């Protein structure tokens, strides 16, 4: 089986949306410091670009959480592979995610983080697939709502490939 990638969201549209999100986040956190928490690996591209557009002080940290493996659908089994480097108690935490589909992983993660007593806890995602949601999560900042298609690019992968595409593309699998 091979795959073909079709552009869904252009590089220019992704860049414009990230700048817009950065401006809104900066306004909402005016006078505060944000502890930006990136969910690895896919969120790295998004968070680094987003941070460039935020005008309030930020600190960065990373977590690695897995529910996919090499599959195209979430398994529902969430594992924390890499935890935070510093405590988040009393901090304004902004979780930065590449995509939210079923919501299972984020619901688990947000519950876990809430138990660590942050001052506030918000969620920002580049892509949202509301049709896929099986567990509700409150998303504070959404870049794009997308259809229920498997997407790659801008940090999102298929079996560790295509993360480096500068746009968001839909993967179509070809039978051979």
Short mmCIF file of N, CA and C in Angstrom, two decimals:
data_model
loop_
_atom_site.label_atom_id
_atom_site.label_comp_id
_atom_site.label_asym_id
_atom_site.label_seq_id
_atom_site.Cartn_x
_atom_site.Cartn_y
_atom_site.Cartn_z
N UNK A 1 0.85 -1.18 0.00
CA UNK A 1 0.00 0.00 0.00
C UNK A 1 0.90 1.24 0.00
N UNK A 2 0.55 2.23 -0.81
CA UNK A 2 1.27 3.49 -0.83
C UNK A 2 0.29 4.61 -0.51
N UNK A 3 0.82 5.81 -0.36
CA UNK A 3 -0.06 6.92 -0.01
C UNK A 3 0.23 8.13 -0.89
N UNK A 4 -0.79 8.96 -1.05
CA UNK A 4 -0.69 10.21 -1.78
C UNK A 4 -1.14 11.31 -0.83
N UNK A 5 -0.47 12.47 -0.89
CA UNK A 5 -0.79 13.61 -0.02
C UNK A 5 -1.43 14.71 -0.87
N UNK A 6 -2.60 15.20 -0.43
CA UNK A 6 -3.28 16.32 -1.09
C UNK A 6 -3.35 17.48 -0.11
N UNK A 7 -2.96 18.66 -0.54
CA UNK A 7 -2.96 19.82 0.34
C UNK A 7 -4.37 20.16 0.81
N UNK A 8 -4.51 20.33 2.13
CA UNK A 8 -5.78 20.74 2.73
C UNK A 8 -5.71 22.20 3.17
N UNK A 9 -4.61 22.56 3.87
CA UNK A 9 -4.43 23.93 4.35
C UNK A 9 -3.03 24.37 3.94
N UNK A 10 -2.95 25.47 3.23
CA UNK A 10 -1.67 25.94 2.68
C UNK A 10 -0.73 26.44 3.78
N UNK A 11 0.53 26.50 3.44
CA UNK A 11 1.54 27.03 4.35
C UNK A 11 1.20 28.47 4.76
N UNK A 12 0.76 29.28 3.80
CA UNK A 12 0.42 30.68 4.09
C UNK A 12 -0.78 30.77 5.04
N UNK A 13 -1.78 29.92 4.85
CA UNK A 13 -2.95 29.95 5.72
C UNK A 13 -2.60 29.48 7.13
N UNK A 14 -1.72 28.49 7.24
CA UNK A 14 -1.26 28.03 8.56
C UNK A 14 -0.53 29.17 9.27
N UNK A 15 0.37 29.84 8.57
CA UNK A 15 1.14 30.94 9.16
C UNK A 15 0.23 32.08 9.62
N UNK A 16 -0.75 32.43 8.81
CA UNK A 16 -1.68 33.52 9.16
C UNK A 16 -2.50 33.16 10.40
N UNK A 17 -2.96 31.92 10.46
CA UNK A 17 -3.78 31.48 11.60
C UNK A 17 -2.95 31.46 12.88
N UNK A 18 -1.70 31.03 12.80
CA UNK A 18 -0.84 31.01 13.99
C UNK A 18 -0.59 32.42 14.50
N UNK A 19 -0.38 33.37 13.60
CA UNK A 19 -0.20 34.77 14.01
C UNK A 19 -1.46 35.29 14.69
N UNK A 20 -2.62 34.94 14.16
CA UNK A 20 -3.90 35.35 14.75
C UNK A 20 -4.07 34.75 16.15
N UNK A 21 -3.77 33.46 16.30
CA UNK A 21 -3.87 32.82 17.61
C UNK A 21 -2.90 33.47 18.60
N UNK A 22 -1.68 33.75 18.16
CA UNK A 22 -0.69 34.39 19.03
C UNK A 22 -1.16 35.74 19.53
N UNK A 23 -1.78 36.51 18.65
CA UNK A 23 -2.30 37.83 19.04
C UNK A 23 -3.42 37.68 20.07
N UNK A 24 -4.32 36.72 19.87
CA UNK A 24 -5.42 36.52 20.82
C UNK A 24 -4.91 36.04 22.17
N UNK A 25 -3.98 35.11 22.17
CA UNK A 25 -3.40 34.61 23.42
C UNK A 25 -2.68 35.73 24.17
N UNK A 26 -1.94 36.54 23.44
CA UNK A 26 -1.24 37.68 24.05
C UNK A 26 -2.22 38.63 24.72
N UNK A 27 -3.33 38.89 24.06
CA UNK A 27 -4.37 39.77 24.62
C UNK A 27 -4.98 39.15 25.87
N UNK A 28 -5.30 37.85 25.79
CA UNK A 28 -5.95 37.17 26.91
C UNK A 28 -5.05 37.05 28.14
N UNK A 29 -3.75 36.97 27.94
CA UNK A 29 -2.80 36.81 29.05
C UNK A 29 -2.02 38.09 29.32
N UNK A 30 -2.52 39.22 28.89
CA UNK A 30 -1.82 40.49 29.09
C UNK A 30 -1.44 40.68 30.56
N UNK A 31 -0.16 40.97 30.81
CA UNK A 31 0.32 41.18 32.17
C UNK A 31 0.67 39.90 32.91
N UNK A 32 0.53 38.76 32.28
CA UNK A 32 0.82 37.47 32.91
C UNK A 32 1.96 36.77 32.18
N UNK A 33 2.44 35.69 32.76
CA UNK A 33 3.42 34.83 32.11
C UNK A 33 2.73 33.50 31.80
N UNK A 34 3.06 32.93 30.64
CA UNK A 34 2.45 31.67 30.21
C UNK A 34 3.49 30.56 30.27
N UNK A 35 3.08 29.44 30.82
CA UNK A 35 3.87 28.21 30.80
C UNK A 35 3.30 27.39 29.65
N UNK A 36 3.98 27.42 28.50
CA UNK A 36 3.51 26.70 27.33
C UNK A 36 3.98 25.26 27.40
N UNK A 37 3.05 24.35 27.30
CA UNK A 37 3.33 22.93 27.40
C UNK A 37 3.02 22.26 26.07
N UNK A 38 4.06 21.83 25.39
CA UNK A 38 3.93 21.20 24.08
C UNK A 38 3.79 19.70 24.24
N UNK A 39 2.86 19.14 23.49
CA UNK A 39 2.70 17.70 23.45
C UNK A 39 3.51 17.19 22.26
N UNK A 40 4.56 16.41 22.57
CA UNK A 40 5.47 15.90 21.55
C UNK A 40 4.84 14.73 20.81
N UNK A 41 5.26 14.49 19.62
CA UNK A 41 6.23 15.18 18.83
C UNK A 41 5.56 16.20 17.92
N UNK A 42 4.33 15.90 17.56
CA UNK A 42 3.64 16.70 16.56
C UNK A 42 3.47 18.16 16.90
N UNK A 43 3.34 18.51 18.17
CA UNK A 43 3.08 19.89 18.56
C UNK A 43 4.27 20.82 18.47
N UNK A 44 5.47 20.30 18.26
CA UNK A 44 6.68 21.13 18.27
C UNK A 44 6.64 22.22 17.20
N UNK A 45 6.30 21.86 15.98
CA UNK A 45 6.27 22.84 14.90
C UNK A 45 5.31 23.97 15.24
N UNK A 46 4.12 23.61 15.70
CA UNK A 46 3.09 24.58 16.04
C UNK A 46 3.52 25.46 17.21
N UNK A 47 4.01 24.85 18.30
CA UNK A 47 4.35 25.65 19.48
C UNK A 47 5.48 26.63 19.21
N UNK A 48 6.51 26.22 18.49
CA UNK A 48 7.62 27.14 18.27
C UNK A 48 7.18 28.35 17.44
N UNK A 49 6.35 28.10 16.44
CA UNK A 49 5.84 29.22 15.65
C UNK A 49 4.87 30.08 16.45
N UNK A 50 4.02 29.44 17.24
CA UNK A 50 3.06 30.18 18.06
C UNK A 50 3.78 31.07 19.07
N UNK A 51 4.80 30.54 19.72
CA UNK A 51 5.55 31.31 20.73
C UNK A 51 6.14 32.59 20.14
N UNK A 52 6.53 32.55 18.88
CA UNK A 52 7.09 33.74 18.21
C UNK A 52 6.07 34.88 18.10
N UNK A 53 4.79 34.54 18.16
CA UNK A 53 3.73 35.53 17.99
C UNK A 53 3.07 35.92 19.32
N UNK A 54 3.60 35.44 20.42
CA UNK A 54 3.06 35.78 21.74
C UNK A 54 3.96 36.85 22.35
N UNK A 55 3.34 37.93 22.81
CA UNK A 55 4.11 39.07 23.28
C UNK A 55 4.31 39.10 24.80
N UNK A 56 3.62 38.24 25.54
CA UNK A 56 3.83 38.16 26.98
C UNK A 56 4.95 37.15 27.25
N UNK A 57 5.56 37.18 28.44
CA UNK A 57 6.63 36.23 28.74
C UNK A 57 6.12 34.79 28.69
N UNK A 58 6.94 33.91 28.11
CA UNK A 58 6.60 32.49 28.03
C UNK A 58 7.77 31.65 28.52
N UNK A 59 7.43 30.51 29.08
CA UNK A 59 8.42 29.46 29.32
C UNK A 59 7.87 28.22 28.62
N UNK A 60 8.76 27.35 28.24
CA UNK A 60 8.37 26.19 27.45
C UNK A 60 8.72 24.90 28.17
N UNK A 61 7.85 23.92 28.04
CA UNK A 61 8.13 22.58 28.53
C UNK A 61 7.46 21.60 27.59
N UNK A 62 7.78 20.33 27.76
CA UNK A 62 7.33 19.31 26.83
C UNK A 62 6.88 18.06 27.57
N UNK A 63 5.85 17.44 27.03
CA UNK A 63 5.42 16.12 27.49
C UNK A 63 5.29 15.24 26.26
N UNK A 64 5.54 13.98 26.44
CA UNK A 64 5.31 13.03 25.37
C UNK A 64 4.25 12.06 25.86
N UNK A 65 3.15 12.02 25.13
CA UNK A 65 2.01 11.19 25.49
C UNK A 65 1.65 10.38 24.25
N UNK A 66 1.44 9.10 24.42
CA UNK A 66 1.17 8.26 23.27
C UNK A 66 -0.17 7.54 23.40
N UNK A 67 -0.91 7.55 22.28
CA UNK A 67 -2.12 6.73 22.19
C UNK A 67 -2.27 6.17 20.78
N UNK A 68 -1.28 6.38 19.92
CA UNK A 68 -1.37 5.97 18.52
C UNK A 68 -0.46 4.83 18.14
N UNK A 69 0.83 4.88 18.53
CA UNK A 69 1.80 3.93 18.00
C UNK A 69 1.96 4.22 16.52
N UNK A 70 1.92 3.20 15.68
CA UNK A 70 2.06 3.41 14.24
C UNK A 70 0.72 3.31 13.52
N UNK A 71 -0.37 3.49 14.27
CA UNK A 71 -1.71 3.38 13.70
C UNK A 71 -2.21 4.73 13.23
N UNK A 72 -3.30 4.73 12.47
CA UNK A 72 -3.92 5.98 12.01
C UNK A 72 -5.09 6.39 12.89
N UNK A 73 -5.41 5.60 13.90
CA UNK A 73 -6.48 5.91 14.84
C UNK A 73 -5.96 5.73 16.26
N UNK A 74 -6.47 6.55 17.17
CA UNK A 74 -6.07 6.46 18.57
C UNK A 74 -6.49 5.11 19.15
N UNK A 75 -5.59 4.52 19.93
CA UNK A 75 -5.91 3.24 20.57
C UNK A 75 -6.77 3.43 21.81
N UNK A 76 -6.76 4.65 22.37
CA UNK A 76 -7.48 4.91 23.61
C UNK A 76 -6.66 4.62 24.85
N UNK A 77 -5.55 3.93 24.70
CA UNK A 77 -4.65 3.65 25.83
C UNK A 77 -3.60 4.75 25.89
N UNK A 78 -3.66 5.59 26.90
CA UNK A 78 -2.78 6.75 27.01
C UNK A 78 -1.60 6.43 27.93
N UNK A 79 -0.41 6.74 27.46
CA UNK A 79 0.80 6.56 28.27
C UNK A 79 1.59 7.87 28.27
N UNK A 80 2.04 8.31 29.46
CA UNK A 80 2.96 9.44 29.53
C UNK A 80 4.37 8.88 29.38
N UNK A 81 5.02 9.28 28.31
CA UNK A 81 6.37 8.79 28.01
C UNK A 81 7.42 9.73 28.58
N UNK A 82 7.16 11.04 28.49
CA UNK A 82 8.05 12.06 29.08
C UNK A 82 7.19 13.04 29.84
N UNK A 83 7.50 13.22 31.13
CA UNK A 83 6.72 14.14 31.96
C UNK A 83 7.39 15.52 31.98
N UNK A 84 6.77 16.45 32.67
CA UNK A 84 7.26 17.82 32.77
C UNK A 84 8.59 17.88 33.51
N UNK A 85 9.37 18.92 33.18
CA UNK A 85 10.65 19.14 33.85
C UNK A 85 10.49 19.92 35.15
N UNK A 86 9.45 20.75 35.23
CA UNK A 86 9.24 21.58 36.42
C UNK A 86 7.77 21.52 36.86
N UNK A 87 7.51 21.78 38.13
CA UNK A 87 6.13 21.80 38.62
C UNK A 87 5.33 22.94 37.99
N UNK A 88 4.02 22.75 37.87
CA UNK A 88 3.16 23.78 37.27
C UNK A 88 2.25 24.44 38.28
N UNK A 89 2.38 24.11 39.54
CA UNK A 89 1.52 24.69 40.56
C UNK A 89 1.60 26.21 40.53
N UNK A 90 0.43 26.86 40.47
CA UNK A 90 0.35 28.31 40.47
C UNK A 90 0.68 28.98 39.15
N UNK A 91 0.87 28.23 38.09
CA UNK A 91 1.23 28.80 36.78
C UNK A 91 0.04 28.80 35.83
N UNK A 92 0.08 29.74 34.89
CA UNK A 92 -0.89 29.77 33.79
C UNK A 92 -0.37 28.81 32.73
N UNK A 93 -1.00 27.66 32.63
CA UNK A 93 -0.54 26.62 31.71
C UNK A 93 -1.37 26.64 30.44
N UNK A 94 -0.68 26.69 29.31
CA UNK A 94 -1.33 26.61 28.01
C UNK A 94 -0.80 25.35 27.33
N UNK A 95 -1.67 24.34 27.23
CA UNK A 95 -1.31 23.09 26.55
C UNK A 95 -1.43 23.33 25.05
N UNK A 96 -0.36 23.03 24.32
CA UNK A 96 -0.32 23.25 22.88
C UNK A 96 -0.26 21.89 22.18
N UNK A 97 -1.27 21.63 21.38
CA UNK A 97 -1.42 20.33 20.72
C UNK A 97 -1.54 20.54 19.22
N UNK A 98 -1.09 19.56 18.45
CA UNK A 98 -1.20 19.66 17.00
C UNK A 98 -2.61 19.39 16.51
N UNK A 99 -3.25 18.34 17.07
CA UNK A 99 -4.58 17.95 16.60
C UNK A 99 -5.37 17.30 17.74
N UNK A 100 -6.66 17.55 17.75
CA UNK A 100 -7.56 16.89 18.70
C UNK A 100 -8.60 16.16 17.88
N UNK A 101 -8.69 14.85 18.12
CA UNK A 101 -9.73 14.09 17.42
C UNK A 101 -10.67 13.46 18.44
N UNK A 102 -10.40 12.27 18.95
CA UNK A 102 -11.33 11.62 19.87
C UNK A 102 -11.48 12.37 21.19
N UNK A 103 -10.42 13.06 21.61
CA UNK A 103 -10.44 13.78 22.89
C UNK A 103 -9.98 12.93 24.06
N UNK A 104 -9.82 11.63 23.87
CA UNK A 104 -9.43 10.75 24.97
C UNK A 104 -8.08 11.14 25.57
N UNK A 105 -7.09 11.31 24.72
CA UNK A 105 -5.74 11.62 25.20
C UNK A 105 -5.75 12.94 25.96
N UNK A 106 -6.39 13.97 25.37
CA UNK A 106 -6.41 15.28 26.01
C UNK A 106 -7.21 15.28 27.30
N UNK A 107 -8.31 14.57 27.35
CA UNK A 107 -9.10 14.50 28.59
C UNK A 107 -8.25 13.89 29.70
N UNK A 108 -7.56 12.82 29.39
CA UNK A 108 -6.67 12.18 30.37
C UNK A 108 -5.58 13.14 30.80
N UNK A 109 -4.94 13.78 29.84
CA UNK A 109 -3.83 14.69 30.13
C UNK A 109 -4.29 15.90 30.94
N UNK A 110 -5.40 16.52 30.55
CA UNK A 110 -5.89 17.70 31.25
C UNK A 110 -6.27 17.36 32.69
N UNK A 111 -6.87 16.20 32.90
CA UNK A 111 -7.20 15.76 34.26
C UNK A 111 -5.92 15.58 35.08
N UNK A 112 -4.92 14.96 34.48
CA UNK A 112 -3.64 14.75 35.13
C UNK A 112 -3.00 16.10 35.50
N UNK A 113 -3.02 17.05 34.58
CA UNK A 113 -2.41 18.36 34.83
C UNK A 113 -3.20 19.17 35.87
N UNK A 114 -4.52 19.07 35.83
CA UNK A 114 -5.36 19.81 36.78
C UNK A 114 -5.04 19.39 38.21
N UNK A 115 -4.70 18.13 38.41
CA UNK A 115 -4.35 17.63 39.74
C UNK A 115 -3.04 18.23 40.26
N UNK A 116 -2.30 18.90 39.40
CA UNK A 116 -1.02 19.52 39.78
C UNK A 116 -1.20 20.99 40.18
N UNK A 117 -2.44 21.46 40.27
CA UNK A 117 -2.81 22.78 40.78
C UNK A 117 -2.24 23.97 40.02
N UNK A 118 -2.44 24.01 38.70
CA UNK A 118 -2.03 25.23 37.99
C UNK A 118 -2.98 26.38 38.33
N UNK A 119 -2.52 27.61 38.13
CA UNK A 119 -3.38 28.77 38.35
C UNK A 119 -4.52 28.76 37.32
N UNK A 120 -4.18 28.42 36.09
CA UNK A 120 -5.17 28.23 35.03
C UNK A 120 -4.64 27.18 34.08
N UNK A 121 -5.56 26.56 33.35
CA UNK A 121 -5.20 25.51 32.41
C UNK A 121 -6.06 25.68 31.18
N UNK A 122 -5.42 26.01 30.05
CA UNK A 122 -6.14 26.19 28.80
C UNK A 122 -5.51 25.32 27.73
N UNK A 123 -6.27 25.13 26.67
CA UNK A 123 -5.86 24.24 25.59
C UNK A 123 -5.91 24.98 24.26
N UNK A 124 -4.82 24.84 23.49
CA UNK A 124 -4.72 25.43 22.16
C UNK A 124 -4.34 24.33 21.19
N UNK A 125 -5.09 24.22 20.09
CA UNK A 125 -4.77 23.23 19.08
C UNK A 125 -4.76 23.86 17.70
N UNK A 126 -3.87 23.37 16.87
CA UNK A 126 -3.84 23.84 15.49
C UNK A 126 -5.04 23.28 14.72
N UNK A 127 -5.32 21.99 14.93
CA UNK A 127 -6.38 21.33 14.19
C UNK A 127 -7.37 20.65 15.13
N UNK A 128 -8.64 20.75 14.79
CA UNK A 128 -9.69 20.12 15.59
C UNK A 128 -10.59 19.32 14.67
N UNK A 129 -10.84 18.06 15.06
CA UNK A 129 -11.76 17.18 14.32
C UNK A 129 -12.97 16.90 15.22
N UNK A 130 -13.92 17.82 15.33
CA UNK A 130 -15.04 17.62 16.25
C UNK A 130 -15.90 16.40 15.91
N UNK A 131 -15.94 15.98 14.65
CA UNK A 131 -16.73 14.80 14.26
C UNK A 131 -16.21 13.52 14.91
N UNK A 132 -14.92 13.52 15.27
CA UNK A 132 -14.28 12.34 15.84
C UNK A 132 -14.43 12.25 17.36
N UNK A 133 -14.91 13.32 18.00
CA UNK A 133 -14.92 13.42 19.45
C UNK A 133 -15.76 12.33 20.10
N UNK A 134 -15.15 11.60 21.02
CA UNK A 134 -15.88 10.64 21.84
C UNK A 134 -15.82 11.04 23.31
N UNK A 135 -14.86 11.89 23.66
CA UNK A 135 -14.73 12.43 25.02
C UNK A 135 -14.64 13.95 24.88
N UNK A 136 -15.54 14.65 25.55
CA UNK A 136 -15.54 16.11 25.43
C UNK A 136 -14.35 16.73 26.13
N UNK A 137 -13.74 17.68 25.47
CA UNK A 137 -12.69 18.51 26.05
C UNK A 137 -12.98 19.96 25.65
N UNK A 138 -12.72 20.88 26.57
CA UNK A 138 -12.90 22.29 26.28
C UNK A 138 -11.64 22.80 25.59
N UNK A 139 -11.78 23.24 24.35
CA UNK A 139 -10.66 23.77 23.58
C UNK A 139 -10.80 25.29 23.56
N UNK A 140 -9.81 25.97 24.11
CA UNK A 140 -9.89 27.43 24.24
C UNK A 140 -9.48 28.16 22.96
N UNK A 141 -8.52 27.60 22.24
CA UNK A 141 -8.01 28.22 21.02
C UNK A 141 -7.90 27.16 19.94
N UNK A 142 -8.60 27.38 18.81
CA UNK A 142 -8.60 26.43 17.70
C UNK A 142 -8.13 27.14 16.44
N UNK A 143 -7.14 26.54 15.79
CA UNK A 143 -6.69 27.08 14.52
C UNK A 143 -7.70 26.78 13.42
N UNK A 144 -7.89 25.52 13.11
CA UNK A 144 -8.79 25.10 12.04
C UNK A 144 -9.61 23.89 12.47
N UNK A 145 -10.89 23.90 12.13
CA UNK A 145 -11.70 22.69 12.23
C UNK A 145 -11.56 21.99 10.89
N UNK A 146 -11.28 20.69 10.95
CA UNK A 146 -11.06 19.95 9.71
C UNK A 146 -11.99 18.74 9.66
N UNK A 147 -12.20 18.21 8.44
CA UNK A 147 -13.04 17.02 8.31
C UNK A 147 -12.35 15.78 8.87
N UNK A 148 -13.11 14.72 8.99
CA UNK A 148 -12.61 13.46 9.51
C UNK A 148 -11.77 12.75 8.45
N UNK A 149 -10.58 13.28 8.21
CA UNK A 149 -9.61 12.71 7.28
C UNK A 149 -8.29 12.58 8.02
N UNK A 150 -7.46 11.64 7.58
CA UNK A 150 -6.14 11.48 8.19
C UNK A 150 -5.21 12.51 7.57
N UNK A 151 -4.62 13.37 8.43
CA UNK A 151 -3.80 14.47 7.93
C UNK A 151 -2.36 14.37 8.42
N UNK A 152 -1.47 14.96 7.63
CA UNK A 152 -0.05 15.01 7.94
C UNK A 152 0.48 16.40 7.62
N UNK A 153 1.72 16.64 8.02
CA UNK A 153 2.37 17.91 7.74
C UNK A 153 2.36 18.81 8.95
N UNK A 154 3.26 19.77 8.94
CA UNK A 154 3.38 20.74 10.02
C UNK A 154 3.45 20.05 11.39
N UNK A 155 4.22 18.95 11.44
CA UNK A 155 4.41 18.23 12.69
C UNK A 155 3.62 16.94 12.79
N UNK A 156 2.52 16.84 12.06
CA UNK A 156 1.72 15.62 12.09
C UNK A 156 2.34 14.57 11.17
N UNK A 157 2.26 13.31 11.61
CA UNK A 157 2.96 12.28 10.84
C UNK A 157 2.07 11.09 10.53
N UNK A 158 2.57 10.30 9.61
CA UNK A 158 2.06 8.95 9.38
C UNK A 158 3.26 8.03 9.55
N UNK A 159 3.28 7.28 10.66
CA UNK A 159 4.37 6.37 10.97
C UNK A 159 5.73 7.08 10.89
N UNK A 160 5.79 8.28 11.48
CA UNK A 160 6.99 9.12 11.60
C UNK A 160 7.41 9.78 10.28
N UNK A 161 6.59 9.76 9.26
CA UNK A 161 6.89 10.42 7.99
C UNK A 161 5.99 11.63 7.79
N UNK A 162 6.44 12.58 7.00
CA UNK A 162 5.69 13.76 6.54
C UNK A 162 5.59 14.89 7.57
N UNK A 163 6.21 14.78 8.73
CA UNK A 163 6.15 15.87 9.71
C UNK A 163 6.67 17.18 9.14
N UNK A 164 7.65 17.09 8.24
CA UNK A 164 8.34 18.28 7.75
C UNK A 164 7.62 18.99 6.60
N UNK A 165 6.46 18.52 6.18
CA UNK A 165 5.71 19.26 5.16
C UNK A 165 5.31 20.61 5.74
N UNK A 166 5.43 21.69 4.97
CA UNK A 166 5.11 23.03 5.49
C UNK A 166 3.62 23.36 5.46
N UNK A 167 2.79 22.43 5.03
CA UNK A 167 1.35 22.61 4.94
C UNK A 167 0.67 21.40 5.59
N UNK A 168 -0.66 21.46 5.68
CA UNK A 168 -1.44 20.33 6.19
C UNK A 168 -2.00 19.60 4.97
N UNK A 169 -1.74 18.30 4.92
CA UNK A 169 -2.22 17.52 3.79
C UNK A 169 -3.06 16.33 4.23
N UNK A 170 -3.96 15.92 3.37
CA UNK A 170 -4.78 14.73 3.60
C UNK A 170 -4.06 13.54 2.97
N UNK A 171 -3.99 12.45 3.72
CA UNK A 171 -3.37 11.24 3.22
C UNK A 171 -4.45 10.37 2.58
N UNK A 172 -4.20 9.98 1.36
CA UNK A 172 -5.06 8.99 0.69
C UNK A 172 -4.21 7.77 0.46
N UNK A 173 -4.72 6.63 0.89
CA UNK A 173 -3.99 5.38 0.75
C UNK A 173 -4.41 4.70 -0.55
N UNK A 174 -3.40 4.35 -1.34
CA UNK A 174 -3.62 3.71 -2.63
C UNK A 174 -3.38 2.21 -2.48
N UNK A 175 -4.31 1.41 -3.01
CA UNK A 175 -4.13 -0.04 -3.03
C UNK A 175 -3.15 -0.37 -4.14
N UNK A 176 -2.25 -1.28 -3.85
CA UNK A 176 -1.29 -1.67 -4.88
C UNK A 176 -1.55 -3.09 -5.33
#
